[in-house]
XYZ file of C-alpha atoms in Angstrom:
309
model
C 79.058 97.103 105.356
C 82.274 97.719 103.447
C 81.588 97.292 99.730
C 85.122 96.974 98.449
C 86.169 94.363 95.889
C 89.599 93.052 94.988
C 91.329 95.617 92.813
C 93.733 93.042 91.369
C 93.898 89.307 90.781
C 96.048 87.677 93.497
C 99.544 86.908 92.215
C 99.287 83.114 92.293
C 95.876 83.205 90.596
C 97.218 84.850 87.440
C 98.732 81.724 85.917
C 98.810 81.528 82.130
C 100.301 78.028 82.132
C 98.735 75.716 79.532
C 98.339 72.510 81.561
C 97.594 70.425 78.435
C 95.511 67.930 80.381
C 94.781 65.918 77.239
C 98.457 64.847 77.053
C 98.792 63.444 80.572
C 97.520 59.948 79.748
C 99.154 59.861 76.298
C 102.439 58.088 77.050
C 103.531 58.129 73.437
C 103.000 61.894 73.105
C 104.908 62.506 76.333
C 107.805 60.354 75.132
C 107.917 62.131 71.784
C 107.841 65.538 73.467
C 110.597 64.660 75.947
C 113.424 65.156 73.447
C 112.730 68.913 73.244
C 111.179 69.288 76.696
C 112.378 71.685 79.407
C 112.935 70.602 82.999
C 112.553 72.473 86.280
C 114.576 71.102 89.195
C 113.157 71.898 92.640
C 114.474 70.864 96.055
C 112.405 69.829 99.069
C 112.289 73.440 100.277
C 110.588 74.506 97.050
C 113.697 76.287 95.818
C 114.768 76.423 92.181
C 117.925 77.638 90.531
C 117.770 81.164 89.144
C 119.987 83.275 86.934
C 119.543 87.039 87.208
C 116.207 86.536 88.922
C 114.918 84.243 86.150
C 114.096 80.589 86.726
C 116.522 78.194 85.037
C 114.938 75.527 82.839
C 117.268 72.916 81.374
C 116.847 70.243 78.691
C 114.823 67.340 80.088
C 117.309 64.922 78.535
C 119.852 65.949 81.190
C 117.718 63.888 83.584
C 116.978 60.834 81.423
C 116.534 59.720 77.821
C 112.737 59.533 78.246
C 110.172 60.709 80.810
C 111.470 59.764 84.260
C 109.064 57.993 86.576
C 109.507 60.625 89.298
C 109.126 63.644 86.987
C 105.802 65.499 86.726
C 104.344 66.965 83.558
C 103.400 70.613 84.098
C 102.084 71.581 80.675
C 103.132 73.076 77.365
C 104.672 76.390 76.332
C 104.724 77.194 72.621
C 104.697 73.483 71.797
C 107.495 72.625 74.268
C 106.656 70.194 77.050
C 107.480 71.314 80.586
C 108.395 68.957 83.426
C 109.560 69.218 87.026
C 111.507 66.873 89.279
C 112.557 66.842 92.907
C 116.306 67.382 93.169
C 117.811 68.140 96.565
C 121.322 68.476 95.131
C 120.807 71.641 93.080
C 123.359 74.356 93.749
C 123.987 77.962 92.790
C 121.683 80.917 93.304
C 118.403 79.554 94.658
C 115.007 81.131 95.329
C 111.442 80.038 95.948
C 107.992 81.516 95.376
C 108.091 83.432 98.647
C 110.966 85.488 97.199
C 108.666 86.778 94.456
C 109.287 90.450 93.780
C 112.578 90.427 95.694
C 115.254 88.101 94.314
C 112.843 86.212 92.055
C 111.330 87.926 89.015
C 108.330 86.075 87.568
C 105.613 86.793 85.053
C 102.168 85.190 85.243
C 103.421 82.153 83.351
C 106.348 81.694 85.751
C 104.247 81.950 88.887
C 101.871 79.321 87.522
C 104.772 77.059 86.605
C 106.339 77.189 90.075
C 103.050 76.978 91.959
C 102.024 73.888 90.006
C 105.415 72.240 90.395
C 105.666 72.730 94.137
C 102.081 71.566 94.715
C 102.538 68.393 92.656
C 105.963 67.495 94.012
C 104.857 68.066 97.613
C 101.892 65.769 97.063
C 104.041 63.012 95.588
C 106.319 63.198 98.612
C 103.367 62.416 100.902
C 101.429 59.950 98.755
C 103.789 57.012 98.353
C 101.276 54.542 99.746
C 97.641 53.883 98.886
C 95.002 55.151 101.306
C 92.855 52.178 100.271
C 95.144 49.259 101.171
C 98.479 50.709 102.281
C 100.428 49.267 99.368
C 103.036 51.222 97.428
C 101.875 53.469 94.594
C 103.589 54.635 91.422
C 103.262 57.899 89.537
C 100.840 57.764 86.584
C 99.310 60.174 84.043
C 102.409 62.317 83.830
C 102.517 62.710 87.601
C 98.893 63.794 88.003
C 97.874 60.614 89.810
C 99.349 57.700 91.717
C 98.151 54.129 91.272
C 98.546 51.043 93.437
C 99.282 47.553 92.103
C 95.596 46.728 92.644
C 94.632 49.614 90.368
C 93.425 52.095 93.001
C 94.079 55.586 91.650
C 94.538 58.684 93.796
C 94.846 62.334 92.788
C 96.615 65.418 94.182
C 94.953 66.705 97.314
C 94.035 70.341 97.895
C 92.958 71.574 101.334
C 90.476 74.493 101.343
C 91.187 77.282 103.811
C 89.414 80.573 104.458
C 91.132 83.918 105.010
C 89.075 86.893 106.121
C 89.460 90.659 106.401
C 87.303 91.870 109.287
C 86.095 95.478 109.322
C 83.986 97.561 111.666
C 80.489 98.677 110.630
C 81.525 101.814 108.684
C 84.385 99.856 107.145
C 87.008 102.323 108.354
C 89.000 99.962 110.581
C 90.324 96.452 110.083
C 91.151 93.732 112.602
C 94.560 92.096 112.061
C 96.265 89.404 114.118
C 99.780 88.105 114.753
C 100.689 84.446 115.099
C 103.108 83.402 117.801
C 105.723 82.297 115.258
C 105.712 85.620 113.380
C 108.137 88.495 113.977
C 107.071 91.343 116.244
C 104.988 93.860 114.342
C 103.897 91.532 111.525
C 100.106 91.311 111.293
C 97.809 89.736 108.755
C 94.273 88.514 108.153
C 92.782 85.683 110.163
C 92.650 82.299 108.449
C 92.001 78.619 109.019
C 91.244 75.293 107.369
C 87.741 74.155 106.466
C 86.660 71.160 108.546
C 84.782 68.082 107.353
C 81.091 68.765 106.801
C 81.559 72.536 107.123
C 80.585 75.309 104.722
C 82.963 78.140 103.928
C 80.802 80.726 105.712
C 80.514 78.656 108.881
C 84.266 78.117 108.776
C 84.803 81.885 108.719
C 82.549 82.292 111.754
C 84.166 79.441 113.687
C 87.797 80.278 112.955
C 87.456 83.944 113.902
C 85.567 83.082 117.081
C 88.229 80.532 118.030
C 91.185 82.770 117.223
C 90.117 86.174 118.562
C 86.765 85.601 120.257
C 84.606 87.925 118.149
C 81.387 87.262 116.268
C 81.227 88.178 112.584
C 78.336 88.832 110.239
C 77.739 89.891 106.627
C 80.295 87.410 105.351
C 81.126 88.031 101.693
C 83.366 86.185 99.232
C 86.177 88.130 97.533
C 88.367 85.724 95.561
C 90.757 82.796 95.789
C 94.390 81.846 95.392
C 96.341 78.566 95.367
C 98.814 78.366 98.228
C 101.061 75.344 97.607
C 102.760 75.423 101.022
C 102.102 72.560 100.963
C 98.665 72.138 99.276
C 96.061 74.750 100.166
C 93.501 76.785 98.281
C 92.943 80.110 100.051
C 89.382 81.433 99.786
C 89.207 85.130 100.616
C 86.307 86.742 102.478
C 85.373 89.949 104.222
C 83.092 90.236 107.244
C 81.911 92.760 109.826
C 82.503 92.659 113.583
C 81.945 94.931 116.581
C 85.177 96.652 117.738
C 83.696 96.928 121.248
C 83.550 93.143 121.627
C 86.540 92.056 123.761
C 89.323 90.169 121.979
C 90.181 86.777 123.463
C 92.712 84.264 122.208
C 91.373 80.773 122.784
C 93.401 78.393 120.619
C 96.884 79.866 121.180
C 97.569 80.436 117.494
C 97.001 84.205 117.615
C 98.900 86.001 120.384
C 97.754 89.558 119.719
C 95.311 91.418 117.488
C 94.348 95.057 117.048
C 91.989 97.270 115.122
C 93.958 99.411 112.646
C 92.687 102.473 110.807
C 92.855 102.823 107.042
C 95.521 105.518 107.412
C 97.696 103.182 109.528
C 97.375 100.430 106.938
C 98.142 102.808 104.082
C 101.258 104.002 105.887
C 102.436 100.412 106.365
C 101.787 99.610 102.708
C 103.722 102.666 101.582
C 106.684 101.591 103.723
C 106.986 98.294 101.822
C 106.196 94.636 102.334
C 107.709 92.431 104.958
C 109.647 89.418 103.701
C 112.547 87.151 104.485
C 114.940 89.252 102.443
C 114.595 92.431 104.502
C 115.225 91.201 108.040
C 117.596 94.108 108.638
C 114.756 96.541 107.970
C 112.523 94.494 110.248
C 115.045 94.668 113.092
C 115.624 98.407 112.823
C 112.148 99.732 112.067
C 110.036 101.391 114.736
C 106.870 101.069 112.711
C 103.869 99.651 114.525
C 102.569 97.604 111.612
C 104.239 95.294 109.090
C 102.182 93.512 106.441
C 102.562 90.282 104.398
C 104.461 90.243 101.119
C 102.893 90.527 97.680
C 102.809 86.776 97.006
C 99.946 86.334 99.484
C 96.260 86.898 98.827
C 96.259 88.629 102.226
C 98.296 91.429 100.675
C 95.893 91.799 97.753
C 92.889 91.950 100.081
C 94.506 94.500 102.408
C 95.635 96.675 99.481
C 92.143 96.573 97.977
C 90.530 97.611 101.262
C 93.080 100.374 101.838
C 92.406 101.820 98.379
C 88.637 101.713 98.762
C 86.828 104.963 99.527
């Protein structure tokens, strides 16, 4: 079995954001910190305003004189409180997390800031009513919970999903698939959501069987990454399958899949990542294989396998 490990921490797992959990329920501390606080405005597409590739943070007092009910507390940076709010009217140069490394330049702190903001704001947009009694809820604890009039409190939801790199027995080839909605030539790892009452390992087995019809064994955990599009936690695995087993596409999500050699993957990596900002390259290339961009844990896993000897 392939013995490779991740050779880098996935981009969205490198956050250095101080979440300052102890301040969330301290209304007085949040009010006192608001005067010097910084605010991130994000629209419903997860875009923020940037200047020269850097995320623009503005004084929180441009929104309100004290913490706004629809703002979410992200944490603290060098004693300064950080907040985010949904604002679909922002204009200027905009970018989102998927533009990381292209038009958007972020350090580990910045990726954590944006990932947390988009995850929280997406959850608030879907959690306006209590799952207990259907009544309206309001934001509480600095945006880290929502509470109904009856006092029922709910917290941000995260959906676990597995993503798996499948190799042959020597570990020299990898099985990659393409979803129907993806551009021609773009392939990635197979993935799927964990179902109720299911372990991570059984989810890996089931999803791969459903998507490409092969049986996997020697399932091994690699690492994880938040994926706030809208609220997932990606759990990375590797597993072994038989390349002679016929590929079948049962659920319609994967339309084609192939076994690629390490040299083919290395060539694709050397040619650069696929992303929304290089569609011209995508349209003109005659390369057989295009791979996900660097923001995805899929990229980290593929790069780690390609570098392994």
